[in-house]
Coordinates of C-alpha atoms and ligand atoms in Angstrom, one line a residue:
M1 CA -33.9 7.4 -15.6
K2 CA -30.2 8.1 -16.2
V3 CA -28.2 6.2 -13.6
F4 CA -30.9 3.2 -13.7
S5 CA -30.5 2.6 -17.1
L6 CA -26.4 2.4 -17.4
F7 CA -27.3 0.3 -14.7
T8 CA -29.4 -1.8 -15.9
S9 CA -26.8 -2.1 -19.3
L10 CA -23.8 -2.7 -16.5
A11 CA -25.7 -5.6 -15.8
L12 CA -26.9 -6.9 -18.8
L13 CA -23.3 -6.5 -20.7
G14 CA -21.7 -8.5 -17.6
G15 CA -18.4 -8.6 -18.7
A16 CA -18.4 -5.3 -20.3
V17 CA -18.4 -2.0 -18.9
V18 CA -19.8 1.4 -21.0
S19 CA -16.9 3.8 -21.3
A20 CA -17.7 7.3 -19.6
R21 CA -14.9 9.6 -22.1
T22 CA -15.9 7.5 -25.1
G23 CA -19.2 6.0 -24.6
I24 CA -18.2 2.9 -26.4
I25 CA -18.1 -0.2 -24.6
Q26 CA -14.9 -1.8 -24.2
T27 CA -14.0 -5.7 -22.6
R28 CA -13.4 -5.1 -18.4
D29 CA -10.4 -5.6 -16.8
S30 CA -7.5 -7.2 -18.4
I31 CA -3.5 -7.6 -17.9
D32 CA -1.1 -5.9 -20.0
N33 CA 2.0 -8.7 -20.0
S34 CA 3.5 -6.6 -22.5
S35 CA 7.5 -6.5 -22.1
A36 CA 8.2 -3.4 -23.9
L37 CA 6.9 -0.8 -21.2
P38 CA 8.4 2.5 -21.2
E39 CA 11.8 2.9 -18.5
D40 CA 9.7 6.1 -17.0
L41 CA 5.9 4.5 -16.5
N42 CA 3.6 7.3 -15.2
G43 CA 5.6 9.4 -14.2
S44 CA 8.8 6.3 -11.8
N45 CA 10.9 5.4 -13.9
F46 CA 12.5 3.0 -11.1
T47 CA 13.9 -0.3 -12.6
Y48 CA 12.2 -3.1 -11.2
P49 CA 13.5 -6.0 -10.1
W50 CA 11.0 -8.2 -12.0
P51 CA 8.7 -7.7 -15.6
V52 CA 6.4 -5.1 -14.7
K53 CA 2.5 -5.7 -15.5
L54 CA -1.0 -3.5 -15.7
Y55 CA -3.5 -4.2 -14.4
K56 CA -6.2 -2.4 -16.8
F57 CA -9.4 -1.9 -15.8
T58 CA -12.3 1.0 -15.1
S59 CA -12.7 2.3 -12.0
Q60 CA -14.8 6.3 -11.4
L61 CA -15.9 6.2 -15.2
Q62 CA -12.0 6.2 -16.3
E63 CA -9.6 3.7 -17.9
L64 CA -6.9 2.7 -15.2
E65 CA -3.6 1.4 -15.3
M66 CA -2.6 -0.7 -12.1
A67 CA 1.3 -1.7 -12.3
F68 CA 2.3 -5.0 -10.0
M69 CA 4.5 -7.7 -9.7
D70 CA 3.9 -10.7 -10.0
V71 CA 6.5 -13.4 -9.2
A72 CA 6.6 -17.1 -9.5
P73 CA 7.8 -19.8 -7.3
E74 CA 11.3 -20.9 -7.6
V75 CA 10.6 -24.0 -6.3
T76 CA 7.8 -26.1 -6.2
P77 CA 5.0 -24.1 -5.8
N78 CA 3.0 -24.9 -2.6
G79 CA -0.1 -23.5 -4.0
K80 CA -0.6 -20.6 -1.7
T81 CA -0.7 -16.6 -3.3
V82 CA 1.2 -13.9 -1.1
A83 CA -0.2 -10.5 -1.7
L84 CA 2.5 -7.5 -0.3
F85 CA 0.3 -3.4 -0.1
H86 CA 3.5 -0.8 0.0
G87 CA 2.9 1.7 2.4
K88 CA 3.7 5.9 1.6
N89 CA 6.9 6.4 0.7
F90 CA 8.1 3.0 -0.9
C91 CA 6.8 0.8 -3.9
G92 CA 6.4 -2.8 -5.6
P93 CA 9.8 -3.5 -5.5
T94 CA 10.7 -2.0 -1.9
W95 CA 9.1 -5.8 -1.2
E96 CA 12.0 -7.0 -3.2
S97 CA 13.7 -9.0 -0.4
T98 CA 10.8 -11.0 0.9
I99 CA 9.8 -12.1 -2.4
R100 CA 12.3 -13.9 -2.5
V101 CA 12.1 -15.5 1.1
L102 CA 8.8 -15.9 -0.2
T103 CA 9.2 -17.1 -3.5
S104 CA 12.2 -19.8 -2.6
L105 CA 9.5 -21.7 -0.2
G106 CA 7.6 -21.7 -3.3
Y107 CA 4.5 -19.0 -2.9
R108 CA 3.7 -17.0 -5.4
V109 CA 4.0 -13.4 -4.6
I110 CA 1.7 -10.3 -6.4
A111 CA 3.3 -6.8 -5.7
T112 CA 1.1 -4.0 -6.0
D113 CA 1.5 0.1 -7.1
Q114 CA -2.2 1.4 -5.9
I115 CA -3.8 3.6 -8.0
G116 CA -1.8 7.3 -7.5
F117 CA 1.9 5.4 -6.4
C118 CA 4.8 5.0 -8.2
K119 CA 4.0 3.3 -11.6
S120 CA 0.2 3.2 -11.7
T121 CA -1.7 5.9 -12.9
K122 CA -2.0 9.5 -11.3
P123 CA -5.4 10.2 -11.9
E124 CA -6.3 14.0 -11.8
R125 CA -10.1 14.0 -10.6
Y126 CA -10.2 9.9 -8.2
Q127 CA -12.2 9.8 -5.0
F128 CA -9.4 8.1 -2.5
S129 CA -10.7 5.3 -0.5
L130 CA -8.9 2.6 1.2
Q131 CA -12.0 0.6 0.2
Q132 CA -11.8 1.6 -3.6
F133 CA -8.3 0.4 -3.4
A134 CA -9.5 -2.6 -2.1
T135 CA -11.7 -3.1 -4.4
N136 CA -9.5 -2.3 -7.0
T137 CA -6.7 -4.9 -5.5
N138 CA -9.7 -7.7 -5.7
G139 CA -10.1 -7.3 -8.9
L140 CA -6.7 -7.3 -9.9
L141 CA -6.5 -10.5 -7.8
N142 CA -10.0 -12.5 -9.3
T143 CA -8.8 -10.8 -13.0
L144 CA -5.2 -13.4 -12.0
G145 CA -7.7 -16.5 -11.0
I146 CA -6.5 -15.8 -7.8
E147 CA -8.8 -17.2 -5.3
S148 CA -7.2 -16.3 -1.9
A149 CA -4.4 -15.2 -0.9
T150 CA -2.0 -14.1 1.8
I151 CA -2.4 -10.3 2.1
M152 CA 0.6 -8.2 4.1
G153 CA 0.9 -4.8 3.9
H154 CA 3.1 -2.1 5.6
S155 CA 2.5 1.5 6.8
V156 CA -0.8 2.8 4.8
G157 CA -0.9 -0.6 3.0
G158 CA -0.9 -2.3 6.7
M159 CA -4.2 0.2 6.5
L160 CA -5.6 -0.9 3.4
A161 CA -4.7 -4.7 4.2
T162 CA -7.2 -4.3 7.8
R163 CA -10.0 -2.8 5.3
Y164 CA -8.9 -5.3 2.6
G165 CA -9.4 -8.1 5.0
L166 CA -12.9 -6.5 6.9
M167 CA -14.4 -6.6 2.9
F168 CA -13.3 -9.4 1.6
P169 CA -12.7 -12.1 4.9
D170 CA -13.3 -15.5 2.9
Q171 CA -10.5 -14.3 0.5
V172 CA -7.8 -14.0 3.0
D173 CA -5.7 -17.4 4.0
N174 CA -3.6 -14.8 6.4
L175 CA -3.6 -11.1 7.6
I176 CA -0.2 -9.7 8.0
L177 CA -0.4 -5.6 9.3
V178 CA 3.5 -4.6 9.4
D179 CA 3.5 -1.5 11.2
P180 CA 0.5 -0.3 9.9
V181 CA -1.0 3.3 10.1
G182 CA -4.1 4.2 11.8
L183 CA -4.0 1.6 14.8
E184 CA -5.4 4.9 16.5
D185 CA -7.7 7.4 14.9
Y186 CA -5.5 10.9 14.6
T187 CA -8.2 13.0 14.6
A188 CA -10.2 12.0 17.6
L189 CA -6.8 12.3 19.2
G190 CA -7.2 16.4 17.9
V191 CA -4.9 16.0 14.6
P192 CA -6.2 19.6 13.1
Y193 CA -7.8 18.9 9.5
L194 CA -5.6 20.3 6.8
P195 CA -7.4 20.8 4.0
I196 CA -6.2 18.9 0.9
D197 CA -4.6 22.0 -1.1
T198 CA -1.8 22.6 1.7
N199 CA -1.2 19.0 2.3
Y200 CA -0.4 19.0 -1.8
V201 CA 2.4 22.0 -1.1
T202 CA 4.1 20.5 1.4
E203 CA 4.0 16.8 -1.3
A204 CA 5.3 19.2 -3.6
A205 CA 8.2 20.7 -1.7
S206 CA 9.5 17.0 -1.4
T207 CA 13.1 16.6 -1.5
Y208 CA 15.9 13.9 -1.0
A209 CA 16.4 15.4 2.5
S210 CA 13.0 16.0 3.9
I211 CA 12.3 12.7 2.3
Q212 CA 15.9 10.9 3.7
G213 CA 15.6 12.5 7.2
Y214 CA 12.0 11.5 7.5
E215 CA 12.7 8.1 7.1
N216 CA 15.9 8.2 9.4
T217 CA 13.9 9.3 12.8
T218 CA 11.0 7.4 12.0
Y219 CA 11.8 4.3 10.0
Y220 CA 15.3 3.5 11.0
V221 CA 15.5 4.9 14.5
G222 CA 18.5 7.7 13.4
Q223 CA 20.5 4.0 12.4
W224 CA 21.1 5.3 8.9
K225 CA 22.6 3.0 6.6
E226 CA 23.7 3.9 2.8
E227 CA 21.6 1.1 0.9
Y228 CA 18.1 2.6 2.4
D229 CA 19.5 5.3 -0.1
V230 CA 17.8 3.7 -3.1
W231 CA 14.2 3.3 -1.5
V232 CA 14.5 7.7 -1.4
N233 CA 15.5 8.1 -4.6
M234 CA 12.9 5.7 -6.6
L235 CA 10.3 8.3 -4.5
V236 CA 12.5 11.6 -5.1
N237 CA 12.5 10.9 -8.4
I238 CA 8.2 10.3 -8.7
Y239 CA 8.3 13.4 -7.0
H240 CA 10.8 15.2 -9.7
G241 CA 9.8 13.2 -12.5
S242 CA 7.2 13.6 -15.6
K243 CA 3.5 13.0 -13.4
A244 CA 5.0 15.7 -10.9
E245 CA 2.0 17.9 -9.6
T246 CA -0.5 15.2 -10.0
Y247 CA 1.3 12.4 -7.9
A248 CA 1.8 15.6 -4.9
L249 CA -1.7 15.8 -5.2
N250 CA -3.1 12.2 -5.3
Q251 CA 0.1 11.7 -2.2
A252 CA -1.8 14.9 -0.3
Q253 CA -5.5 13.3 -1.3
I254 CA -3.8 9.4 0.3
V255 CA -2.9 11.7 3.5
D256 CA -6.8 13.2 3.5
M257 CA -7.6 9.3 3.0
V258 CA -5.7 8.2 6.2
L259 CA -6.8 11.2 8.5
T260 CA -10.2 11.2 7.2
Q261 CA -11.3 7.2 6.9
P262 CA -10.6 5.6 10.8
V263 CA -9.9 1.3 10.5
S264 CA -9.3 1.8 14.3
F265 CA -13.1 1.3 15.2
E266 CA -13.1 -2.4 13.3
F267 CA -10.4 -4.2 14.3
G268 CA -12.6 -6.7 16.7
L269 CA -14.3 -7.1 13.1
L270 CA -11.5 -8.8 11.7
Q271 CA -12.2 -12.2 10.7
P272 CA -8.9 -13.5 9.1
R273 CA -6.3 -14.6 11.3
T274 CA -4.1 -11.8 11.6
L275 CA -0.1 -11.5 12.3
L276 CA 0.3 -7.9 13.9
I277 CA 4.6 -7.0 13.6
V278 CA 5.1 -3.6 15.4
G279 CA 8.7 -2.0 16.0
D280 CA 8.2 -0.6 19.1
K281 CA 10.3 2.6 18.8
D282 CA 8.4 3.7 15.4
R283 CA 6.5 6.5 16.6
T284 CA 5.6 7.0 12.7
A285 CA 1.4 9.4 12.9
I286 CA -0.1 10.8 10.7
G287 CA -1.2 14.8 11.4
A288 CA 1.6 14.7 14.3
Q289 CA 4.2 16.9 12.3
W290 CA 0.9 20.2 12.3
S291 CA -0.7 19.1 15.9
P292 CA -0.1 21.5 19.1
P293 CA 2.8 19.9 20.8
E294 CA 0.3 18.0 23.5
V295 CA -1.2 16.1 20.5
A296 CA 1.5 14.8 19.0
A297 CA 2.7 13.6 22.1
K298 CA -0.2 11.4 22.9
L299 CA 0.3 9.8 18.6
G300 CA 2.2 7.1 17.8
H301 CA 3.3 4.4 20.2
F302 CA 3.1 1.8 18.8
D303 CA 4.9 -0.7 21.7
V304 CA 1.5 0.6 23.3
L305 CA -1.1 0.3 20.3
G306 CA 0.8 -3.1 19.5
P307 CA -0.8 -5.0 22.2
Q308 CA -4.4 -2.7 22.5
V309 CA -5.1 -3.9 19.1
A310 CA -3.7 -7.1 18.8
A311 CA -5.7 -7.6 22.2
Q312 CA -8.7 -6.7 20.0
I313 CA -8.4 -8.5 17.1
P314 CA -10.4 -11.5 17.3
N315 CA -7.3 -14.1 15.6
G316 CA -4.7 -11.9 15.9
T317 CA -1.1 -12.1 17.1
L318 CA 1.4 -9.9 18.4
V319 CA 5.0 -9.8 17.2
S320 CA 7.2 -6.7 18.5
F321 CA 10.4 -5.4 17.6
P322 CA 11.6 -4.0 21.2
A323 CA 14.5 -1.6 18.7
L324 CA 13.0 -1.5 15.9
G325 CA 11.1 1.7 13.7
H326 CA 8.8 1.7 10.9
A327 CA 10.1 -0.6 8.6
P328 CA 11.2 -3.8 10.2
Q329 CA 11.2 -6.1 6.7
I330 CA 13.7 -3.6 5.9
S331 CA 16.1 -2.4 8.9
S332 CA 16.1 -6.1 9.9
P333 CA 15.1 -8.5 7.3
D334 CA 16.4 -11.9 8.7
E335 CA 14.8 -11.3 12.1
F336 CA 11.3 -10.1 10.2
H337 CA 11.3 -12.9 7.6
A338 CA 11.8 -15.8 10.5
A339 CA 8.9 -13.7 12.7
V340 CA 6.6 -14.0 9.3
L341 CA 7.6 -17.5 8.2
D342 CA 7.5 -19.1 12.0
W343 CA 3.7 -17.7 12.1
L344 CA 2.7 -19.1 9.0
S345 CA 3.8 -22.2 9.6
T346 CA 2.3 -22.8 12.5
Ligands
NAG401 C1 -1.3 -12.0 -19.1 O1 -1.0 -13.4 -17.9 C2 -2.2 -13.9 -17.2 C3 -1.5 -14.7 -16.4 O2 -0.5 -13.9 -15.4 C4 -3.2 -14.0 -18.1 O3 -4.0 -14.3 -17.7 C5 -3.2 -13.4 -19.4 O4 -4.4 -13.8 -20.5 C6 -2.0 -12.9 -20.0 N1 -2.8 -11.5 -21.4 C7 -2.2 -11.6 -22.2 C8 -2.5 -10.6 -23.0 O5 -1.1 -12.1 -22.8
NAG402 C1 15.6 8.8 -13.3 O1 15.4 9.9 -13.8 C2 16.6 11.0 -12.7 C3 16.3 11.7 -13.3 O2 14.8 12.6 -12.7 C4 17.7 10.1 -13.2 O3 18.4 11.0 -12.4 C5 18.1 8.7 -13.0 O4 19.3 8.3 -13.1 C6 16.7 8.1 -13.3 N1 16.8 6.4 -13.5 C7 16.5 5.3 -14.1 C8 17.1 4.5 -13.7 O5 16.4 5.6 -15.3
NAG403 C1 20.0 9.9 11.5 O1 19.8 10.5 12.5 C2 20.2 10.4 13.4 C3 19.6 11.0 14.9 O2 18.9 11.6 14.8 C4 21.5 11.5 13.2 O3 22.8 11.7 14.5 C5 22.3 10.8 12.2 O4 23.5 12.3 12.1 C6 21.1 11.1 11.2 N1 22.1 10.3 9.7 C7 21.8 10.7 8.6 C8 22.6 10.1 7.8 O5 20.9 11.6 8.3
NAG404 C1 -7.3 -18.9 14.2 O1 -7.6 -18.6 12.7 C2 -6.7 -20.5 12.5 C3 -6.8 -20.5 11.1 O2 -7.3 -20.0 10.4 C4 -8.3 -21.2 12.9 O3 -7.7 -22.4 12.7 C5 -8.1 -21.2 14.6 O4 -9.4 -22.0 15.1 C6 -8.6 -19.5 14.8 N1 -9.1 -19.0 16.3 C7 -10.3 -18.5 16.7 C8 -9.6 -18.3 18.4 O5 -10.6 -17.7 16.4
NAG405 C1 -2.5 8.7 -16.6 C2 -1.9 8.3 -17.5 O1 -0.4 8.9 -17.7 N1 -0.8 6.7 -17.9 C3 -0.4 6.2 -18.2 C4 0.5 4.6 -17.7 O2 0.9 4.4 -18.5 C5 0.4 3.1 -19.8 C6 2.4 2.9 -20.1 O3 2.5 3.4 -20.7 C7 0.1 4.5 -20.1 O4 -0.9 3.6 -21.1 C8 -0.9 5.2 -19.6 O5 -1.4 6.3 -20.8

């Protein structure tokens, strides 16, 4: 049987894989540390605050590149690593101030761009799943020789961090979920299903005004500051950049992933020590925009969801910010970092 023989050869080859495209055997998983990466990398021309590296690996029979920053401690290393997962409207560099705080205390920080986002490959065909993202990211950390790390994820990255904690509990020192989406199962609460093609049209129509308007309301509770513009423009340039079409498709697939792959039934199974951080004024709910008003009204109450979910997590602690929205690490970095460091130190 063909499939069987492929698996057999994978097992025999150990550290190598067969490329479906070329049929040739390639060395598995490598890191490209080249300092000469182009400014426009896989459709994003944003200048990152630290050198961008590429994790090259094979997934779903294609060669992919996952961009990341590997930031060394600025002081004597404390031997610990934090891996940061961005949300749907952000990228690795949006964590810049958090990276500065952590590296100033001796942490090594890995800030990833997931496949389909930012400076990573935008595949034309890919089965997007939280499990696949978690597997990709675990492969990166293993390739870097990092045996375990604190995992911190924001928004969709928080949903991914939850899945990562469920799949790799022995490799998670601490889990930090920052306004994660998926604290509730949107579909079960009545969000109608929209095909990827419909989401694609919405994604492809993204503009500065649509992104800024959304972030102003949900991320910053209507308190816009000029310094937030940088993150909107970073995104607008990808939507209009050299990989615009595939990026819009990938983002539509990611909306589909969030709606069809709930984690909300599994919080009780999380083994790692977990900090859940929420802004009580966050009302983020995937699909609320196209739901009937009575459905939308039920969704995204982080002030209620925070305590509910923290109580389900066996080793869970809740920190809530009464006045903040979806992005406390951006809107109130000092308060946010104090809460994270306080919890990490106990
Ligand atoms: C890139 O750097 C990593 C450590 O960050 C190292 O393990 C790897 O061997 C380097 N790869 C190349 C091709 O220099
Ligand atoms: C990225 O591209 C946009 C236009 O698509 C341009 O306005 C912007 O200056 C570019 N940024 C960088 C850092 O090259
Ligand atoms: C942000 O939203 C608030 C409240 O809806 C509104 O008053 C304000 O004009 C908006 N600011 C910007 C820059 O869009
Ligand atoms: C929570 O995790 C910490 C650190 O791993 C551990 O010391 C503590 O016993 C755990 N508490 C519970 C209730 O599992
Ligand atoms: C799919 C794609 O365009 N991938 C590119 C991402 O960027 C790296 C570095 O320039 C290229 O090698 C890939 O081909």
